[in-house]
Amino acid sequence: MSTVQQPDLSDRPARLTVGVVGAGRVGPALAASLQLAGHRPVAVSGVSDASRRRAEAMLPGIPLVAPAEVLQRADLVLLTVPDDALPGLVAGLAETGAVRPGQLLVHTSGRYGARVLDPALRAGALPLALHPAMTFTGTPVDVQRLAGCSFGVTAPEELRLAAEALVIEMGGEPEWILEENRPLYHAALALGANHLVTLVAQSMELLRTAGVEAPDRMLGPLLGAALDNALRSGDAALTGPVARGDAGTVAAHVTELRRHAPQAVDGYLAMARATADRALAQGLLKPELAEDLLGVLAGGTNGTHGTEGNTR
């Protein structure tokens, strides 16, 4: 259930025509969720064959047109292009006169706040930055995942109610982020979500190399419990050989990684150092065990404390 108080119906935006510029994984899902709330998608732009197929699957029957025509047709335009492409897109649309006064222009970049839309604001548009803190697959399941999803919202104060209403109508919960904090906010999400995918993929590859037939089934319960514990308890949830100070076990890990997956060594060492620092700060890693462990993490392989252990 949403923890944000629902605005009165009078505060909700009127039923809007919706356009999408950039039919990647995000735009069609957001447009589909707005359609469920009673808004009407009218136009989509996409460049690649994959984006066009995705738009047709998620928004069947909605015409594929050029970006300028999307803006011509829609009251609410979702700009769902890669972060680095957004400033140029906004500037180009404003310079060519595609932006209409009173038009709601929404981008979904985590990196940028509302100021990236200043060229459109000067042309009379109403700027909103609504970033869903969710990973997208480009399939209809994304619409379901928006239920309860937090959105990082940055907008002028006078558009606060409109921004909150749109997020709630998409099933999400608005979380206000100051303009100057957007890059840090986005870095935090990337650190937690994007890097998690890399870590899990590496872990599955190593388990396959070790002879595990179903690494996904093995990791599912373990990672689910670890995530739940971390969200509940933070650093107090740290376990494993680094937090215990088992330098010998960590040295064995490094040796095996160098033998079987040398590309994973740097990442393992970096994460182990970060884990050791946090475990020391929390009093979980005993200082007398830290010296040998930090020696291993500095590049050595000879730990004198600890034995081969499990993931307790």
Tab-separated table of C-alpha atoms in Angstrom:
chain	number	residue	atom	x	y	z
A	1	MET	CA	0.000	0.000	0.000
A	2	SER	CA	1.250	3.469	-0.824
A	3	THR	CA	2.586	5.447	2.126
A	4	VAL	CA	1.977	8.693	0.255
A	5	GLN	CA	-1.368	10.359	0.863
A	6	GLN	CA	-3.489	10.183	-2.266
A	7	PRO	CA	-4.346	13.641	-3.623
A	8	ASP	CA	-7.952	14.656	-4.127
A	9	LEU	CA	-9.387	13.997	-7.552
A	10	SER	CA	-9.310	17.736	-8.151
A	11	ASP	CA	-5.527	17.588	-7.800
A	12	ARG	CA	-5.118	14.867	-10.416
A	13	PRO	CA	-4.161	15.877	-13.939
A	14	ALA	CA	-6.977	15.678	-16.464
A	15	ARG	CA	-7.034	12.669	-18.780
A	16	LEU	CA	-4.116	13.325	-21.084
A	17	THR	CA	-2.915	12.240	-24.487
A	18	VAL	CA	0.464	10.561	-23.984
A	19	GLY	CA	3.458	10.346	-26.300
A	20	VAL	CA	6.754	8.484	-25.952
A	21	VAL	CA	10.054	9.635	-27.429
A	22	GLY	CA	12.437	6.695	-27.189
A	23	ALA	CA	10.745	3.296	-27.182
A	24	GLY	CA	13.338	1.554	-25.036
A	25	ARG	CA	12.397	-0.623	-22.101
A	26	VAL	CA	11.054	2.192	-19.912
A	27	GLY	CA	8.860	4.426	-22.074
A	28	PRO	CA	6.313	1.878	-23.326
A	29	ALA	CA	5.880	0.452	-19.816
A	30	LEU	CA	5.173	3.879	-18.318
A	31	ALA	CA	2.802	4.747	-21.150
A	32	ALA	CA	0.990	1.435	-20.670
A	33	SER	CA	0.618	2.116	-16.949
A	34	LEU	CA	-0.758	5.584	-17.689
A	35	GLN	CA	-3.182	3.984	-20.126
A	36	LEU	CA	-4.472	1.771	-17.318
A	37	ALA	CA	-5.052	4.952	-15.300
A	38	GLY	CA	-7.246	6.362	-18.063
A	39	HIS	CA	-4.788	8.400	-20.101
A	40	ARG	CA	-4.553	7.828	-23.855
A	41	PRO	CA	-1.289	6.970	-25.622
A	42	VAL	CA	-1.339	8.516	-29.090
A	43	ALA	CA	2.193	8.337	-30.539
A	44	VAL	CA	5.573	6.664	-30.088
A	45	SER	CA	8.958	7.233	-31.665
A	46	GLY	CA	11.629	4.572	-31.911
A	47	VAL	CA	14.740	4.092	-34.022
A	48	SER	CA	15.804	0.460	-33.806
A	49	ASP	CA	13.814	-2.533	-34.957
A	50	ALA	CA	13.803	-3.805	-31.377
A	51	SER	CA	12.291	-0.582	-30.061
A	52	ARG	CA	9.625	-0.639	-32.730
A	53	ARG	CA	8.707	-4.231	-31.915
A	54	ARG	CA	8.621	-3.364	-28.231
A	55	ALA	CA	6.321	-0.409	-28.821
A	56	GLU	CA	3.955	-2.546	-30.878
A	57	ALA	CA	3.878	-5.249	-28.192
A	58	MET	CA	3.362	-2.883	-25.256
A	59	LEU	CA	1.217	-0.260	-27.009
A	60	PRO	CA	-0.540	-2.089	-29.842
A	61	GLY	CA	-2.068	0.105	-32.494
A	62	ILE	CA	-0.248	3.277	-31.402
A	63	PRO	CA	1.420	4.892	-34.430
A	64	LEU	CA	5.184	5.150	-34.728
A	65	VAL	CA	6.131	8.673	-35.790
A	66	ALA	CA	9.045	11.109	-35.628
A	67	PRO	CA	9.827	12.763	-32.262
A	68	ALA	CA	8.532	16.168	-33.372
A	69	GLU	CA	5.214	14.615	-34.336
A	70	VAL	CA	4.976	12.877	-30.964
A	71	LEU	CA	5.139	16.300	-29.331
A	72	GLN	CA	2.588	17.658	-31.770
A	73	ARG	CA	0.060	14.967	-30.840
A	74	ALA	CA	0.551	14.587	-27.074
A	75	ASP	CA	-0.284	16.654	-23.987
A	76	LEU	CA	2.162	14.599	-21.898
A	77	VAL	CA	5.427	13.507	-23.509
A	78	LEU	CA	7.727	10.910	-21.950
A	79	LEU	CA	11.363	11.425	-22.953
A	80	THR	CA	12.816	7.981	-22.296
A	81	VAL	CA	16.182	8.123	-24.039
A	82	PRO	CA	19.650	7.338	-22.622
A	83	ASP	CA	21.018	9.906	-20.174
A	84	ASP	CA	23.760	11.151	-22.476
A	85	ALA	CA	21.291	11.730	-25.307
A	86	LEU	CA	18.777	13.698	-23.244
A	87	PRO	CA	20.303	17.218	-23.246
A	88	GLY	CA	20.763	17.210	-27.022
A	89	LEU	CA	17.259	15.876	-27.601
A	90	VAL	CA	15.670	18.557	-25.415
A	91	ALA	CA	17.695	21.336	-27.024
A	92	GLY	CA	16.867	20.095	-30.510
A	93	LEU	CA	13.140	19.838	-29.844
A	94	ALA	CA	13.076	23.339	-28.374
A	95	GLU	CA	15.126	24.878	-31.190
A	96	THR	CA	12.869	23.424	-33.886
A	97	GLY	CA	9.700	24.700	-32.247
A	98	ALA	CA	8.345	21.231	-31.485
A	99	VAL	CA	7.615	22.083	-27.841
A	100	ARG	CA	4.146	23.511	-27.185
A	101	PRO	CA	3.305	25.897	-24.312
A	102	GLY	CA	1.561	24.104	-21.463
A	103	GLN	CA	2.799	20.704	-22.562
A	104	LEU	CA	3.947	18.342	-19.788
A	105	LEU	CA	7.462	17.181	-20.650
A	106	VAL	CA	8.636	14.275	-18.487
A	107	HIS	CA	12.064	12.678	-18.608
A	108	THR	CA	12.957	9.450	-16.804
A	109	SER	CA	16.712	9.918	-16.389
A	110	GLY	CA	18.057	9.223	-12.936
A	111	ARG	CA	21.089	11.430	-13.458
A	112	TYR	CA	19.281	14.641	-14.352
A	113	GLY	CA	16.780	16.760	-12.498
A	114	ALA	CA	14.391	19.266	-14.033
A	115	ARG	CA	17.046	21.756	-15.194
A	116	VAL	CA	17.993	19.636	-18.193
A	117	LEU	CA	14.542	20.574	-19.491
A	118	ASP	CA	15.251	24.345	-19.265
A	119	PRO	CA	15.263	24.810	-23.072
A	120	ALA	CA	11.760	23.334	-23.172
A	121	LEU	CA	10.730	25.363	-20.121
A	122	ARG	CA	11.690	28.553	-21.968
A	123	ALA	CA	9.432	27.370	-24.793
A	124	GLY	CA	6.531	27.099	-22.357
A	125	ALA	CA	6.648	23.405	-21.411
A	126	LEU	CA	6.024	22.121	-17.887
A	127	PRO	CA	9.136	20.138	-16.797
A	128	LEU	CA	9.066	17.002	-14.656
A	129	ALA	CA	11.835	14.519	-13.807
A	130	LEU	CA	10.221	11.189	-12.847
A	131	HIS	CA	12.749	8.368	-12.519
A	132	PRO	CA	11.398	4.906	-11.628
A	133	ALA	CA	13.787	3.093	-9.305
A	134	MET	CA	13.200	-0.193	-11.094
A	135	THR	CA	14.931	-2.436	-13.590
A	136	PHE	CA	12.963	-3.020	-16.789
A	137	THR	CA	12.759	-6.014	-19.117
A	138	GLY	CA	10.825	-4.453	-22.009
A	139	THR	CA	7.902	-6.843	-21.452
A	140	PRO	CA	4.411	-6.437	-19.941
A	141	VAL	CA	5.692	-7.653	-16.551
A	142	ASP	CA	7.251	-4.194	-16.139
A	143	VAL	CA	3.820	-2.619	-15.712
A	144	GLN	CA	3.105	-4.942	-12.787
A	145	ARG	CA	6.474	-4.150	-11.215
A	146	LEU	CA	5.617	-0.460	-11.053
A	147	ALA	CA	3.175	-1.222	-8.241
A	148	GLY	CA	4.864	0.158	-5.129
A	149	CYS	CA	7.949	1.284	-7.072
A	150	SER	CA	9.633	4.438	-5.788
A	151	PHE	CA	10.139	7.274	-8.279
A	152	GLY	CA	12.864	9.867	-7.835
A	153	VAL	CA	10.974	13.108	-8.502
A	154	THR	CA	12.386	16.553	-9.200
A	155	ALA	CA	10.136	19.362	-10.422
A	156	PRO	CA	9.256	23.005	-9.789
A	157	GLU	CA	7.259	23.422	-6.598
A	158	GLU	CA	4.186	24.571	-8.527
A	159	LEU	CA	4.144	21.219	-10.343
A	160	ARG	CA	4.530	19.122	-7.204
A	161	LEU	CA	0.920	17.936	-7.084
A	162	ALA	CA	0.891	17.066	-10.776
A	163	ALA	CA	4.142	15.101	-10.429
A	164	GLU	CA	2.909	13.192	-7.391
A	165	ALA	CA	-0.415	12.415	-9.054
A	166	LEU	CA	1.228	11.016	-12.183
A	167	VAL	CA	3.554	8.798	-10.157
A	168	ILE	CA	0.699	7.486	-8.026
A	169	GLU	CA	-1.405	6.827	-11.117
A	170	MET	CA	1.430	4.679	-12.462
A	171	GLY	CA	1.307	2.684	-9.221
A	172	GLY	CA	4.448	4.230	-7.775
A	173	GLU	CA	5.433	6.259	-4.753
A	174	PRO	CA	7.095	9.673	-5.218
A	175	GLU	CA	10.368	10.374	-3.428
A	176	TRP	CA	11.514	13.978	-3.800
A	177	ILE	CA	15.165	14.434	-4.777
A	178	LEU	CA	16.847	17.831	-4.786
A	179	GLU	CA	18.206	18.916	-8.152
A	180	GLU	CA	21.801	18.975	-6.900
A	181	ASN	CA	21.457	15.482	-5.415
A	182	ARG	CA	20.345	13.714	-8.591
A	183	PRO	CA	23.812	12.383	-9.628
A	184	LEU	CA	24.448	11.004	-6.116
A	185	TYR	CA	20.959	9.475	-6.012
A	186	HIS	CA	21.556	7.809	-9.359
A	187	ALA	CA	25.024	6.578	-8.371
A	188	ALA	CA	23.513	4.931	-5.287
A	189	LEU	CA	20.948	3.065	-7.374
A	190	ALA	CA	23.548	1.979	-9.934
A	191	LEU	CA	25.831	0.723	-7.175
A	192	GLY	CA	23.063	-1.350	-5.642
A	193	ALA	CA	21.209	-2.628	-8.716
A	194	ASN	CA	23.423	-2.551	-11.802
A	195	HIS	CA	26.498	-3.884	-10.034
A	196	LEU	CA	24.389	-6.545	-8.337
A	197	VAL	CA	23.593	-8.038	-11.743
A	198	THR	CA	27.307	-8.262	-12.542
A	199	LEU	CA	28.081	-9.886	-9.190
A	200	VAL	CA	25.295	-12.445	-9.532
A	201	ALA	CA	26.244	-13.288	-13.118
A	202	GLN	CA	29.878	-13.818	-12.082
A	203	SER	CA	28.807	-15.960	-9.165
A	204	MET	CA	26.685	-18.193	-11.428
A	205	GLU	CA	29.554	-18.598	-13.888
A	206	LEU	CA	31.929	-19.656	-11.108
A	207	LEU	CA	29.405	-22.127	-9.695
A	208	ARG	CA	29.010	-23.708	-13.139
A	209	THR	CA	32.802	-23.997	-13.353
A	210	ALA	CA	32.745	-25.678	-9.938
A	211	GLY	CA	30.277	-28.244	-11.260
A	212	VAL	CA	26.986	-26.883	-9.919
A	213	GLU	CA	24.235	-27.836	-12.388
A	214	ALA	CA	21.647	-25.267	-11.247
A	215	PRO	CA	23.470	-22.199	-9.897
A	216	ASP	CA	20.338	-20.085	-10.104
A	217	ARG	CA	18.473	-22.493	-7.825
A	218	MET	CA	21.402	-22.579	-5.410
A	219	LEU	CA	21.797	-18.805	-5.281
A	220	GLY	CA	18.118	-17.861	-5.170
A	221	PRO	CA	17.418	-18.585	-1.490
A	222	LEU	CA	20.871	-17.420	-0.374
A	223	LEU	CA	20.752	-14.091	-2.213
A	224	GLY	CA	17.128	-13.518	-1.274
A	225	ALA	CA	17.973	-13.935	2.402
A	226	ALA	CA	21.092	-11.767	2.093
A	227	LEU	CA	19.126	-8.967	0.417
A	228	ASP	CA	16.376	-9.138	3.013
A	229	ASN	CA	18.896	-9.095	5.866
A	230	ALA	CA	20.814	-6.177	4.342
A	231	LEU	CA	17.661	-4.095	3.850
A	232	ARG	CA	16.574	-4.806	7.417
A	233	SER	CA	19.887	-4.557	9.230
A	234	GLY	CA	22.454	-2.797	7.025
A	235	ASP	CA	26.064	-3.555	7.931
A	236	ALA	CA	24.951	-5.736	10.861
A	237	ALA	CA	23.940	-8.313	8.243
A	238	LEU	CA	27.542	-8.814	7.081
A	239	THR	CA	28.669	-12.444	7.211
A	240	GLY	CA	31.269	-14.600	5.515
A	241	PRO	CA	35.046	-14.991	5.656
A	242	VAL	CA	35.909	-11.299	5.277
A	243	ALA	CA	33.680	-10.188	8.147
A	244	ARG	CA	35.040	-13.073	10.250
A	245	GLY	CA	38.654	-12.274	9.418
A	246	ASP	CA	39.328	-15.676	7.828
A	247	ALA	CA	42.397	-14.582	5.891
A	248	GLY	CA	43.305	-18.123	4.864
A	249	THR	CA	39.923	-18.682	3.257
A	250	VAL	CA	40.082	-15.373	1.437
A	251	ALA	CA	43.589	-16.237	0.194
A	252	ALA	CA	42.253	-19.544	-1.130
A	253	HIS	CA	39.466	-17.675	-2.904
A	254	VAL	CA	41.935	-15.350	-4.586
A	255	THR	CA	44.131	-18.255	-5.685
A	256	GLU	CA	41.188	-20.101	-7.254
A	257	LEU	CA	39.851	-16.989	-8.932
A	258	ARG	CA	43.249	-16.291	-10.479
A	259	ARG	CA	43.275	-19.835	-11.806
A	260	HIS	CA	39.719	-20.068	-13.128
A	261	ALA	CA	38.405	-16.507	-13.541
A	262	PRO	CA	41.202	-13.921	-13.523
A	263	GLN	CA	38.783	-11.290	-14.799
A	264	ALA	CA	36.890	-11.542	-11.491
A	265	VAL	CA	39.894	-11.011	-9.185
A	266	ASP	CA	39.920	-7.211	-9.161
A	267	GLY	CA	36.215	-7.044	-8.406
A	268	TYR	CA	36.504	-9.626	-5.628
A	269	LEU	CA	39.390	-7.763	-3.997
A	270	ALA	CA	37.676	-4.387	-4.263
A	271	MET	CA	34.447	-5.652	-2.716
A	272	ALA	CA	36.331	-7.573	-0.038
A	273	ARG	CA	38.266	-4.428	0.944
A	274	ALA	CA	35.021	-2.445	1.162
A	275	THR	CA	33.461	-5.238	3.222
A	276	ALA	CA	36.460	-5.343	5.555
A	277	ASP	CA	36.315	-1.585	6.116
A	278	ARG	CA	32.630	-1.722	6.977
A	279	ALA	CA	33.052	-4.802	9.181
A	280	LEU	CA	35.867	-3.080	11.091
A	281	ALA	CA	33.790	0.068	11.560
A	282	GLN	CA	30.896	-2.014	12.903
A	283	GLY	CA	33.098	-4.011	15.271
A	284	LEU	CA	32.330	-7.240	13.425
A	285	LEU	CA	35.904	-7.790	12.230
A	286	LYS	CA	38.352	-8.103	15.111
A	287	PRO	CA	41.376	-5.802	14.703
A	288	GLU	CA	43.779	-8.607	15.572
A	289	LEU	CA	42.479	-10.602	12.593
A	290	ALA	CA	42.371	-7.672	10.211
A	291	GLU	CA	46.124	-7.401	9.588
A	292	ASP	CA	46.523	-10.746	7.838
A	293	LEU	CA	43.258	-10.231	5.961
A	294	LEU	CA	44.265	-6.811	4.693
A	295	GLY	CA	47.612	-8.284	3.645
A	296	VAL	CA	45.807	-10.802	1.460
A	297	LEU	CA	43.583	-8.095	0.009
A	298	ALA	CA	46.623	-5.954	-0.748
A	299	GLY	CA	47.751	-8.636	-3.170
A	300	GLY	CA	49.217	-11.454	-1.077
A	301	THR	CA	47.896	-14.997	-0.961
A	302	ASN	CA	49.271	-16.250	2.347
A	303	GLY	CA	46.790	-15.827	5.173
A	304	THR	CA	47.632	-17.362	8.529
A	305	HIS	CA	44.253	-17.096	10.224
A	306	GLY	CA	41.146	-19.059	9.428
A	307	THR	CA	40.441	-22.227	7.550
A	308	GLU	CA	38.370	-23.160	4.551
A	309	GLY	CA	34.834	-22.182	5.514
A	310	ASN	CA	31.301	-21.898	4.290
A	311	THR	CA	29.073	-18.874	3.739
A	312	ARG	CA	27.739	-18.659	7.257
